[in-house]
């Protein structure tokens, strides 16, 4: 019987040549506590407490001390980047950090965090943009956050399920000052604000995806 739809082995990843990290969860990417990077860059991640669930085809985080970590070999400064992933929060309490890139100091990190269940904050630390949080506990969402290297509000764009989310508030903004070879931590910040939930198909790009590509 003819099959309707794209080939089962079709790769719908945009800008694959600009991928820095890709954790493909469609098959088990974990071996001996290490998550294999399928971007071709060899930036495998170390799992600490977190686990891979073959039924969900996703990483699970307990919200207490779980994370995945690596270093991404980026140049320092206003590094252009895009995060893309599927996420399902189990809770939306104060300070649920989904991921952090860089150091937790002024303008030195790019971090996505849920706050009090009502705010989704993309912060460079004291250089933040907030959005009304559309993530409901227990449901999966496709989230894409793209930064074009600038120092204005329009330099950061965020989409949920393909729909761009309007910014609800901004602080005094400046360009990102990411350190060289920054640490990427999925599932929390260093020592605090851990994320409870699941994540699938994580991708990090060194370019800002367009709305069409999202």
One Martini backbone bead per residue (centre of mass of N, CA, C, O) as a GRO file, in nm:
protein
  214
    1UNK     BB    1   0.095   0.036   0.025
    2UNK     BB    2   0.089   0.347  -0.007
    3UNK     BB    3   0.257   0.623   0.133
    4UNK     BB    4   0.184   0.897   0.327
    5UNK     BB    5   0.440   1.111   0.291
    6UNK     BB    6   0.736   1.119   0.395
    7UNK     BB    7   1.008   0.976   0.434
    8UNK     BB    8   1.131   0.811   0.707
    9UNK     BB    9   1.444   0.929   0.633
   10UNK     BB   10   1.385   1.215   0.658
   11UNK     BB   11   1.548   1.543   0.675
   12UNK     BB   12   1.413   1.843   0.847
   13UNK     BB   13   1.675   1.992   0.898
   14UNK     BB   14   1.785   2.296   0.923
   15UNK     BB   15   2.098   2.395   0.871
   16UNK     BB   16   2.308   2.155   0.919
   17UNK     BB   17   2.585   2.315   0.873
   18UNK     BB   18   2.513   2.489   1.165
   19UNK     BB   19   2.563   2.276   1.359
   20UNK     BB   20   2.686   2.204   1.694
   21UNK     BB   21   2.437   2.055   1.837
   22UNK     BB   22   2.305   1.704   1.849
   23UNK     BB   23   2.022   1.530   2.006
   24UNK     BB   24   1.911   1.229   1.892
   25UNK     BB   25   1.603   1.073   2.018
   26UNK     BB   26   1.490   0.853   1.813
   27UNK     BB   27   1.740   0.724   1.932
   28UNK     BB   28   1.963   0.596   2.137
   29UNK     BB   29   2.231   0.830   2.249
   30UNK     BB   30   2.333   0.641   2.486
   31UNK     BB   31   2.674   0.587   2.631
   32UNK     BB   32   2.808   0.562   2.926
   33UNK     BB   33   2.677   0.858   3.005
   34UNK     BB   34   2.673   0.948   2.695
   35UNK     BB   35   2.591   1.191   2.455
   36UNK     BB   36   2.553   1.183   2.127
   37UNK     BB   37   2.675   1.377   1.868
   38UNK     BB   38   2.507   1.444   1.537
   39UNK     BB   39   2.657   1.703   1.394
   40UNK     BB   40   2.995   1.639   1.368
   41UNK     BB   41   3.161   1.779   1.624
   42UNK     BB   42   3.185   1.596   1.897
   43UNK     BB   43   2.971   1.715   2.137
   44UNK     BB   44   2.943   1.550   2.390
   45UNK     BB   45   2.740   1.453   2.664
   46UNK     BB   46   2.706   1.466   3.015
   47UNK     BB   47   2.543   1.266   3.244
   48UNK     BB   48   2.357   1.390   3.541
   49UNK     BB   49   2.098   1.182   3.647
   50UNK     BB   50   1.993   1.161   3.389
   51UNK     BB   51   1.765   1.025   3.132
   52UNK     BB   52   1.658   0.772   2.902
   53UNK     BB   53   1.347   0.729   2.716
   54UNK     BB   54   1.227   0.503   2.484
   55UNK     BB   55   0.925   0.577   2.474
   56UNK     BB   56   0.959   0.899   2.452
   57UNK     BB   57   1.223   0.994   2.330
   58UNK     BB   58   1.374   1.113   2.606
   59UNK     BB   59   1.474   1.328   2.843
   60UNK     BB   60   1.510   1.311   3.201
   61UNK     BB   61   1.413   1.535   3.476
   62UNK     BB   62   1.378   1.584   3.838
   63UNK     BB   63   1.448   1.893   3.962
   64UNK     BB   64   1.723   1.858   4.149
   65UNK     BB   65   2.019   1.724   3.978
   66UNK     BB   66   1.977   1.728   3.667
   67UNK     BB   67   2.199   1.684   3.372
   68UNK     BB   68   2.357   1.825   3.074
   69UNK     BB   69   2.710   1.842   2.960
   70UNK     BB   70   2.916   2.092   2.783
   71UNK     BB   71   3.149   2.213   2.531
   72UNK     BB   72   3.135   2.436   2.225
   73UNK     BB   73   3.378   2.605   2.091
   74UNK     BB   74   3.343   2.908   2.104
   75UNK     BB   75   3.351   3.225   2.057
   76UNK     BB   76   3.375   3.524   2.180
   77UNK     BB   77   3.076   3.699   2.255
   78UNK     BB   78   2.821   3.771   2.012
   79UNK     BB   79   2.690   3.483   1.975
   80UNK     BB   80   2.536   3.327   1.733
   81UNK     BB   81   2.208   3.168   1.800
   82UNK     BB   82   2.020   2.845   1.830
   83UNK     BB   83   1.744   2.702   1.983
   84UNK     BB   84   1.619   2.352   1.966
   85UNK     BB   85   1.314   2.200   2.108
   86UNK     BB   86   1.156   1.958   2.308
   87UNK     BB   87   0.909   2.019   2.578
   88UNK     BB   88   0.820   1.888   2.920
   89UNK     BB   89   0.668   1.999   3.191
   90UNK     BB   90   0.609   1.907   3.540
   91UNK     BB   91   0.677   2.207   3.625
   92UNK     BB   92   0.632   2.579   3.739
   93UNK     BB   93   0.832   2.694   3.923
   94UNK     BB   94   1.070   2.863   4.060
   95UNK     BB   95   1.332   2.844   3.847
   96UNK     BB   96   1.310   2.677   3.562
   97UNK     BB   97   1.586   2.559   3.405
   98UNK     BB   98   1.635   2.444   3.091
   99UNK     BB   99   1.888   2.636   3.002
  100UNK     BB  100   2.258   2.695   2.976
  101UNK     BB  101   2.485   2.944   2.834
  102UNK     BB  102   2.742   2.985   3.030
  103UNK     BB  103   2.771   3.237   3.264
  104UNK     BB  104   2.649   3.361   3.585
  105UNK     BB  105   2.669   3.663   3.437
  106UNK     BB  106   2.686   3.955   3.297
  107UNK     BB  107   2.612   3.873   2.966
  108UNK     BB  108   2.739   3.548   2.989
  109UNK     BB  109   2.442   3.440   2.912
  110UNK     BB  110   2.206   3.187   2.778
  111UNK     BB  111   1.873   3.174   2.918
  112UNK     BB  112   1.608   2.941   2.999
  113UNK     BB  113   1.309   3.030   3.201
  114UNK     BB  114   1.084   2.941   3.449
  115UNK     BB  115   0.842   3.162   3.624
  116UNK     BB  116   0.578   3.095   3.827
  117UNK     BB  117   0.424   2.981   3.553
  118UNK     BB  118   0.409   3.284   3.379
  119UNK     BB  119   0.721   3.293   3.293
  120UNK     BB  120   0.941   3.349   3.016
  121UNK     BB  121   1.299   3.359   3.038
  122UNK     BB  122   1.548   3.548   2.854
  123UNK     BB  123   1.879   3.546   2.975
  124UNK     BB  124   2.194   3.747   3.025
  125UNK     BB  125   2.192   3.879   3.288
  126UNK     BB  126   2.057   4.173   3.339
  127UNK     BB  127   1.941   4.101   3.020
  128UNK     BB  128   1.611   4.082   2.972
  129UNK     BB  129   1.342   3.865   2.847
  130UNK     BB  130   0.987   3.845   2.845
  131UNK     BB  131   0.722   3.594   2.862
  132UNK     BB  132   0.435   3.450   2.826
  133UNK     BB  133   0.364   3.142   2.945
  134UNK     BB  134   0.278   2.852   2.726
  135UNK     BB  135   0.357   2.622   2.930
  136UNK     BB  136   0.217   2.315   2.997
  137UNK     BB  137   0.171   2.078   3.203
  138UNK     BB  138   0.227   1.765   3.025
  139UNK     BB  139   0.331   1.908   2.758
  140UNK     BB  140   0.442   1.937   2.436
  141UNK     BB  141   0.704   2.158   2.295
  142UNK     BB  142   0.817   2.377   2.046
  143UNK     BB  143   1.136   2.539   2.084
  144UNK     BB  144   1.261   2.865   1.966
  145UNK     BB  145   1.582   3.044   1.995
  146UNK     BB  146   1.696   3.359   1.848
  147UNK     BB  147   2.027   3.507   1.795
  148UNK     BB  148   2.192   3.789   1.606
  149UNK     BB  149   2.409   3.978   1.794
  150UNK     BB  150   2.262   4.197   1.930
  151UNK     BB  151   2.119   4.492   2.150
  152UNK     BB  152   1.818   4.431   2.095
  153UNK     BB  153   1.507   4.302   2.112
  154UNK     BB  154   1.510   4.196   1.803
  155UNK     BB  155   1.757   3.989   1.853
  156UNK     BB  156   1.517   3.830   1.998
  157UNK     BB  157   1.357   3.513   1.920
  158UNK     BB  158   1.037   3.338   1.985
  159UNK     BB  159   0.909   2.999   1.959
  160UNK     BB  160   0.585   2.819   1.969
  161UNK     BB  161   0.480   2.602   1.756
  162UNK     BB  162   0.564   2.829   1.522
  163UNK     BB  163   0.496   3.073   1.716
  164UNK     BB  164   0.543   3.389   1.779
  165UNK     BB  165   0.647   3.554   2.074
  166UNK     BB  166   0.569   3.808   2.258
  167UNK     BB  167   0.697   4.059   2.429
  168UNK     BB  168   0.650   4.162   2.776
  169UNK     BB  169   0.961   4.233   2.857
  170UNK     BB  170   1.239   4.464   2.946
  171UNK     BB  171   1.556   4.543   2.984
  172UNK     BB  172   1.854   4.652   2.976
  173UNK     BB  173   2.026   4.622   2.680
  174UNK     BB  174   2.272   4.386   2.549
  175UNK     BB  175   2.520   4.227   2.439
  176UNK     BB  176   2.668   3.942   2.421
  177UNK     BB  177   2.938   3.788   2.653
  178UNK     BB  178   3.059   3.521   2.568
  179UNK     BB  179   3.255   3.280   2.641
  180UNK     BB  180   3.489   3.083   2.566
  181UNK     BB  181   3.399   2.777   2.565
  182UNK     BB  182   3.114   2.720   2.656
  183UNK     BB  183   2.877   2.615   2.876
  184UNK     BB  184   2.644   2.347   2.846
  185UNK     BB  185   2.323   2.332   3.021
  186UNK     BB  186   2.085   2.078   3.064
  187UNK     BB  187   1.851   2.131   3.344
  188UNK     BB  188   2.028   2.388   3.444
  189UNK     BB  189   2.214   2.539   3.663
  190UNK     BB  190   2.472   2.603   3.868
  191UNK     BB  191   2.330   2.456   4.154
  192UNK     BB  192   2.041   2.555   4.022
  193UNK     BB  193   1.736   2.557   3.887
  194UNK     BB  194   1.592   2.296   3.814
  195UNK     BB  195   1.455   2.073   3.580
  196UNK     BB  196   1.120   1.938   3.538
  197UNK     BB  197   1.134   1.690   3.279
  198UNK     BB  198   1.134   1.694   2.917
  199UNK     BB  199   1.360   1.615   2.632
  200UNK     BB  200   1.379   1.671   2.269
  201UNK     BB  201   1.564   1.734   2.005
  202UNK     BB  202   1.840   1.880   2.038
  203UNK     BB  203   1.952   2.214   1.920
  204UNK     BB  204   2.256   2.387   1.806
  205UNK     BB  205   2.335   2.697   1.661
  206UNK     BB  206   2.548   2.941   1.455
  207UNK     BB  207   2.256   3.062   1.394
  208UNK     BB  208   1.973   3.247   1.280
  209UNK     BB  209   1.679   3.154   1.246
  210UNK     BB  210   1.408   3.160   1.062
  211UNK     BB  211   1.076   3.143   1.044
  212UNK     BB  212   1.073   2.928   0.821
  213UNK     BB  213   1.273   2.731   0.963
  214UNK     BB  214   1.092   2.704   1.225
   0.00000   0.00000   0.00000
